[in-house]
């Protein structure tokens, strides 16, 4: 009976992961064009929702590029002690896709938010990829779940 919740959660996790990675699209676009004007920084709000248990968790995400990696930090407005900091290291570029491995840096979850734990578990056990491209001179990223994001990020 818990299988539908797991499927919904996994789809949500992939969607959130892609949202994190799209923060690096300008980094990917700049690398592919071999022209990088300035360091890339971006912020956004991401959320997890479990339909079966009616649970919702909202996080503030900050993303910054570092050579061939993306550094990200997640925090919560309602929990000052929560922090998730990690790095997505570029592993390989193959057939237009960029593959990343997750490297944990810091994780503090004193109030035991369960949906974010599933997200971290997903990152630890999967290589994730994005497909960066340019459409009408605007950066676009397509993730492995099929989600598409146009740039720029909010600052």
PDB file of C-alpha atoms in Angstrom:
ATOM      1  CA  UNK A   1       0.000   0.000   0.000  1.00  0.00           C
ATOM      2  CA  UNK A   2       2.983   2.328   0.464  1.00  0.00           C
ATOM      3  CA  UNK A   3       4.183   1.848  -3.118  1.00  0.00           C
ATOM      4  CA  UNK A   4       2.210   4.797  -4.627  1.00  0.00           C
ATOM      5  CA  UNK A   5       3.700   7.175  -2.068  1.00  0.00           C
ATOM      6  CA  UNK A   6       7.200   5.997  -2.922  1.00  0.00           C
ATOM      7  CA  UNK A   7       6.557   6.485  -6.644  1.00  0.00           C
ATOM      8  CA  UNK A   8       5.186  10.011  -6.075  1.00  0.00           C
ATOM      9  CA  UNK A   9       8.094  10.848  -3.803  1.00  0.00           C
ATOM     10  CA  UNK A  10      10.681   9.593  -6.301  1.00  0.00           C
ATOM     11  CA  UNK A  11       9.136  11.696  -9.075  1.00  0.00           C
ATOM     12  CA  UNK A  12       9.176  14.703  -6.763  1.00  0.00           C
ATOM     13  CA  UNK A  13      12.792  14.051  -5.872  1.00  0.00           C
ATOM     14  CA  UNK A  14      13.848  13.889  -9.499  1.00  0.00           C
ATOM     15  CA  UNK A  15      11.954  17.126 -10.174  1.00  0.00           C
ATOM     16  CA  UNK A  16      13.666  18.882  -7.271  1.00  0.00           C
ATOM     17  CA  UNK A  17      17.061  17.571  -8.294  1.00  0.00           C
ATOM     18  CA  UNK A  18      16.567  18.908 -11.778  1.00  0.00           C
ATOM     19  CA  UNK A  19      15.530  22.243 -10.295  1.00  0.00           C
ATOM     20  CA  UNK A  20      18.807  22.330  -8.403  1.00  0.00           C
ATOM     21  CA  UNK A  21      20.815  21.412 -11.430  1.00  0.00           C
ATOM     22  CA  UNK A  22      19.148  23.954 -13.689  1.00  0.00           C
ATOM     23  CA  UNK A  23      20.817  26.526 -11.499  1.00  0.00           C
ATOM     24  CA  UNK A  24      24.010  25.494 -13.204  1.00  0.00           C
ATOM     25  CA  UNK A  25      22.726  25.810 -16.764  1.00  0.00           C
ATOM     26  CA  UNK A  26      24.469  29.095 -17.312  1.00  0.00           C
ATOM     27  CA  UNK A  27      27.620  27.430 -16.004  1.00  0.00           C
ATOM     28  CA  UNK A  28      27.141  24.608 -18.501  1.00  0.00           C
ATOM     29  CA  UNK A  29      26.244  26.976 -21.294  1.00  0.00           C
ATOM     30  CA  UNK A  30      29.273  29.151 -20.594  1.00  0.00           C
ATOM     31  CA  UNK A  31      31.575  26.108 -20.510  1.00  0.00           C
ATOM     32  CA  UNK A  32      30.210  24.788 -23.780  1.00  0.00           C
ATOM     33  CA  UNK A  33      30.670  28.188 -25.399  1.00  0.00           C
ATOM     34  CA  UNK A  34      34.160  28.479 -23.828  1.00  0.00           C
ATOM     35  CA  UNK A  35      33.282  31.969 -22.610  1.00  0.00           C
ATOM     36  CA  UNK A  36      32.647  32.704 -18.966  1.00  0.00           C
ATOM     37  CA  UNK A  37      31.990  36.327 -18.084  1.00  0.00           C
ATOM     38  CA  UNK A  38      31.491  36.150 -14.303  1.00  0.00           C
ATOM     39  CA  UNK A  39      30.874  33.617 -11.542  1.00  0.00           C
ATOM     40  CA  UNK A  40      27.340  32.228 -11.634  1.00  0.00           C
ATOM     41  CA  UNK A  41      25.138  32.549  -8.559  1.00  0.00           C
ATOM     42  CA  UNK A  42      21.440  31.947  -8.201  1.00  0.00           C
ATOM     43  CA  UNK A  43      18.711  31.468  -5.651  1.00  0.00           C
ATOM     44  CA  UNK A  44      15.342  29.775  -5.802  1.00  0.00           C
ATOM     45  CA  UNK A  45      12.730  28.168  -3.610  1.00  0.00           C
ATOM     46  CA  UNK A  46      12.143  24.435  -3.934  1.00  0.00           C
ATOM     47  CA  UNK A  47       9.649  22.174  -2.271  1.00  0.00           C
ATOM     48  CA  UNK A  48       8.761  18.554  -1.658  1.00  0.00           C
ATOM     49  CA  UNK A  49       5.212  17.315  -1.375  1.00  0.00           C
ATOM     50  CA  UNK A  50       4.043  13.844  -0.407  1.00  0.00           C
ATOM     51  CA  UNK A  51       0.497  13.437  -1.639  1.00  0.00           C
ATOM     52  CA  UNK A  52      -0.335  10.356   0.441  1.00  0.00           C
ATOM     53  CA  UNK A  53       0.662  11.837   3.800  1.00  0.00           C
ATOM     54  CA  UNK A  54      -0.155  15.453   2.866  1.00  0.00           C
ATOM     55  CA  UNK A  55       3.316  16.584   3.964  1.00  0.00           C
ATOM     56  CA  UNK A  56       5.067  19.597   2.495  1.00  0.00           C
ATOM     57  CA  UNK A  57       8.605  20.877   2.988  1.00  0.00           C
ATOM     58  CA  UNK A  58       9.848  24.142   1.453  1.00  0.00           C
ATOM     59  CA  UNK A  59      13.516  25.074   1.198  1.00  0.00           C
ATOM     60  CA  UNK A  60      15.561  28.027  -0.019  1.00  0.00           C
ATOM     61  CA  UNK A  61      18.285  26.944  -2.444  1.00  0.00           C
ATOM     62  CA  UNK A  62      21.454  28.833  -3.274  1.00  0.00           C
ATOM     63  CA  UNK A  63      23.594  27.618  -6.171  1.00  0.00           C
ATOM     64  CA  UNK A  64      27.060  28.681  -7.236  1.00  0.00           C
ATOM     65  CA  UNK A  65      29.385  27.283  -9.883  1.00  0.00           C
ATOM     66  CA  UNK A  66      32.927  26.188  -9.097  1.00  0.00           C
ATOM     67  CA  UNK A  67      34.929  25.196 -12.181  1.00  0.00           C
ATOM     68  CA  UNK A  68      33.465  21.776 -13.058  1.00  0.00           C
ATOM     69  CA  UNK A  69      31.066  21.520 -10.108  1.00  0.00           C
ATOM     70  CA  UNK A  70      27.970  23.111  -8.619  1.00  0.00           C
ATOM     71  CA  UNK A  71      27.918  24.043  -4.932  1.00  0.00           C
ATOM     72  CA  UNK A  72      24.434  24.189  -3.413  1.00  0.00           C
ATOM     73  CA  UNK A  73      23.017  25.059   0.006  1.00  0.00           C
ATOM     74  CA  UNK A  74      19.478  24.381   1.195  1.00  0.00           C
ATOM     75  CA  UNK A  75      18.003  26.134   4.245  1.00  0.00           C
ATOM     76  CA  UNK A  76      14.521  26.494   5.786  1.00  0.00           C
ATOM     77  CA  UNK A  77      12.855  29.710   6.927  1.00  0.00           C
ATOM     78  CA  UNK A  78      11.067  27.941   9.792  1.00  0.00           C
ATOM     79  CA  UNK A  79      14.075  25.903  11.017  1.00  0.00           C
ATOM     80  CA  UNK A  80      17.240  27.919  11.547  1.00  0.00           C
ATOM     81  CA  UNK A  81      19.220  24.781  12.461  1.00  0.00           C
ATOM     82  CA  UNK A  82      18.542  22.968   9.164  1.00  0.00           C
ATOM     83  CA  UNK A  83      21.234  23.060   6.493  1.00  0.00           C
ATOM     84  CA  UNK A  84      22.138  20.843   3.581  1.00  0.00           C
ATOM     85  CA  UNK A  85      25.291  21.726   1.719  1.00  0.00           C
ATOM     86  CA  UNK A  86      26.654  19.634  -1.094  1.00  0.00           C
ATOM     87  CA  UNK A  87      28.549  19.652  -4.324  1.00  0.00           C
ATOM     88  CA  UNK A  88      27.596  18.161  -7.675  1.00  0.00           C
ATOM     89  CA  UNK A  89      30.838  17.157  -9.398  1.00  0.00           C
ATOM     90  CA  UNK A  90      30.785  16.903 -13.153  1.00  0.00           C
ATOM     91  CA  UNK A  91      31.685  13.320 -14.043  1.00  0.00           C
ATOM     92  CA  UNK A  92      31.444  13.112 -17.813  1.00  0.00           C
ATOM     93  CA  UNK A  93      29.879  14.701 -20.862  1.00  0.00           C
ATOM     94  CA  UNK A  94      28.348  12.190 -23.216  1.00  0.00           C
ATOM     95  CA  UNK A  95      25.989  12.669 -26.182  1.00  0.00           C
ATOM     96  CA  UNK A  96      25.259  16.253 -25.162  1.00  0.00           C
ATOM     97  CA  UNK A  97      24.426  15.368 -21.550  1.00  0.00           C
ATOM     98  CA  UNK A  98      26.380  16.389 -18.454  1.00  0.00           C
ATOM     99  CA  UNK A  99      26.513  13.798 -15.650  1.00  0.00           C
ATOM    100  CA  UNK A 100      27.023  14.691 -11.970  1.00  0.00           C
ATOM    101  CA  UNK A 101      27.965  12.858  -8.760  1.00  0.00           C
ATOM    102  CA  UNK A 102      26.829  14.164  -5.368  1.00  0.00           C
ATOM    103  CA  UNK A 103      29.462  14.930  -2.709  1.00  0.00           C
ATOM    104  CA  UNK A 104      28.023  15.734   0.750  1.00  0.00           C
ATOM    105  CA  UNK A 105      29.589  18.627   2.650  1.00  0.00           C
ATOM    106  CA  UNK A 106      27.255  19.323   5.588  1.00  0.00           C
ATOM    107  CA  UNK A 107      23.870  18.070   6.732  1.00  0.00           C
ATOM    108  CA  UNK A 108      22.022  19.145   9.868  1.00  0.00           C
ATOM    109  CA  UNK A 109      18.389  18.095  10.286  1.00  0.00           C
ATOM    110  CA  UNK A 110      17.537  18.321  14.015  1.00  0.00           C
ATOM    111  CA  UNK A 111      13.762  18.400  13.434  1.00  0.00           C
ATOM    112  CA  UNK A 112      13.980  15.249  11.270  1.00  0.00           C
ATOM    113  CA  UNK A 113      12.350  16.519   8.055  1.00  0.00           C
ATOM    114  CA  UNK A 114      11.688  13.235   6.241  1.00  0.00           C
ATOM    115  CA  UNK A 115      11.163  14.306   2.624  1.00  0.00           C
ATOM    116  CA  UNK A 116      14.566  15.963   2.367  1.00  0.00           C
ATOM    117  CA  UNK A 117      16.180  12.798   3.714  1.00  0.00           C
ATOM    118  CA  UNK A 118      14.727  10.868   0.759  1.00  0.00           C
ATOM    119  CA  UNK A 119      16.152  13.494  -1.591  1.00  0.00           C
ATOM    120  CA  UNK A 120      19.628  13.075  -0.087  1.00  0.00           C
ATOM    121  CA  UNK A 121      19.325   9.302  -0.375  1.00  0.00           C
ATOM    122  CA  UNK A 122      18.437   9.695  -4.056  1.00  0.00           C
ATOM    123  CA  UNK A 123      21.487  11.918  -4.649  1.00  0.00           C
ATOM    124  CA  UNK A 124      23.838   9.511  -2.888  1.00  0.00           C
ATOM    125  CA  UNK A 125      22.811   6.489  -4.949  1.00  0.00           C
ATOM    126  CA  UNK A 126      22.314   7.945  -8.437  1.00  0.00           C
ATOM    127  CA  UNK A 127      24.312   9.765 -11.055  1.00  0.00           C
ATOM    128  CA  UNK A 128      22.138  12.575 -12.360  1.00  0.00           C
ATOM    129  CA  UNK A 129      22.293  14.274 -15.728  1.00  0.00           C
ATOM    130  CA  UNK A 130      21.090  17.335 -17.573  1.00  0.00           C
ATOM    131  CA  UNK A 131      21.030  18.213 -21.256  1.00  0.00           C
ATOM    132  CA  UNK A 132      22.027  21.867 -21.764  1.00  0.00           C
ATOM    133  CA  UNK A 133      21.155  23.620 -25.001  1.00  0.00           C
ATOM    134  CA  UNK A 134      20.399  27.045 -26.447  1.00  0.00           C
ATOM    135  CA  UNK A 135      17.069  27.977 -28.011  1.00  0.00           C
ATOM    136  CA  UNK A 136      16.714  31.420 -29.617  1.00  0.00           C
ATOM    137  CA  UNK A 137      19.961  32.458 -27.886  1.00  0.00           C
ATOM    138  CA  UNK A 138      18.530  31.600 -24.429  1.00  0.00           C
ATOM    139  CA  UNK A 139      19.993  28.854 -22.223  1.00  0.00           C
ATOM    140  CA  UNK A 140      17.673  25.896 -21.666  1.00  0.00           C
ATOM    141  CA  UNK A 141      18.227  22.746 -19.655  1.00  0.00           C
ATOM    142  CA  UNK A 142      16.355  19.462 -19.949  1.00  0.00           C
ATOM    143  CA  UNK A 143      16.614  17.015 -17.062  1.00  0.00           C
ATOM    144  CA  UNK A 144      16.363  13.259 -16.924  1.00  0.00           C
ATOM    145  CA  UNK A 145      12.741  13.484 -15.744  1.00  0.00           C
ATOM    146  CA  UNK A 146      11.795  15.476 -18.859  1.00  0.00           C
ATOM    147  CA  UNK A 147      11.426  18.798 -17.030  1.00  0.00           C
ATOM    148  CA  UNK A 148      12.647  21.889 -18.905  1.00  0.00           C
ATOM    149  CA  UNK A 149      13.860  25.178 -17.477  1.00  0.00           C
ATOM    150  CA  UNK A 150      14.722  28.464 -19.150  1.00  0.00           C
ATOM    151  CA  UNK A 151      17.211  30.880 -17.644  1.00  0.00           C
ATOM    152  CA  UNK A 152      17.981  33.216 -15.820  1.00  0.00           C
ATOM    153  CA  UNK A 153      17.685  32.355 -12.136  1.00  0.00           C
ATOM    154  CA  UNK A 154      16.524  34.929  -9.625  1.00  0.00           C
ATOM    155  CA  UNK A 155      19.259  36.685  -7.655  1.00  0.00           C
TER     156      UNK A 155
END
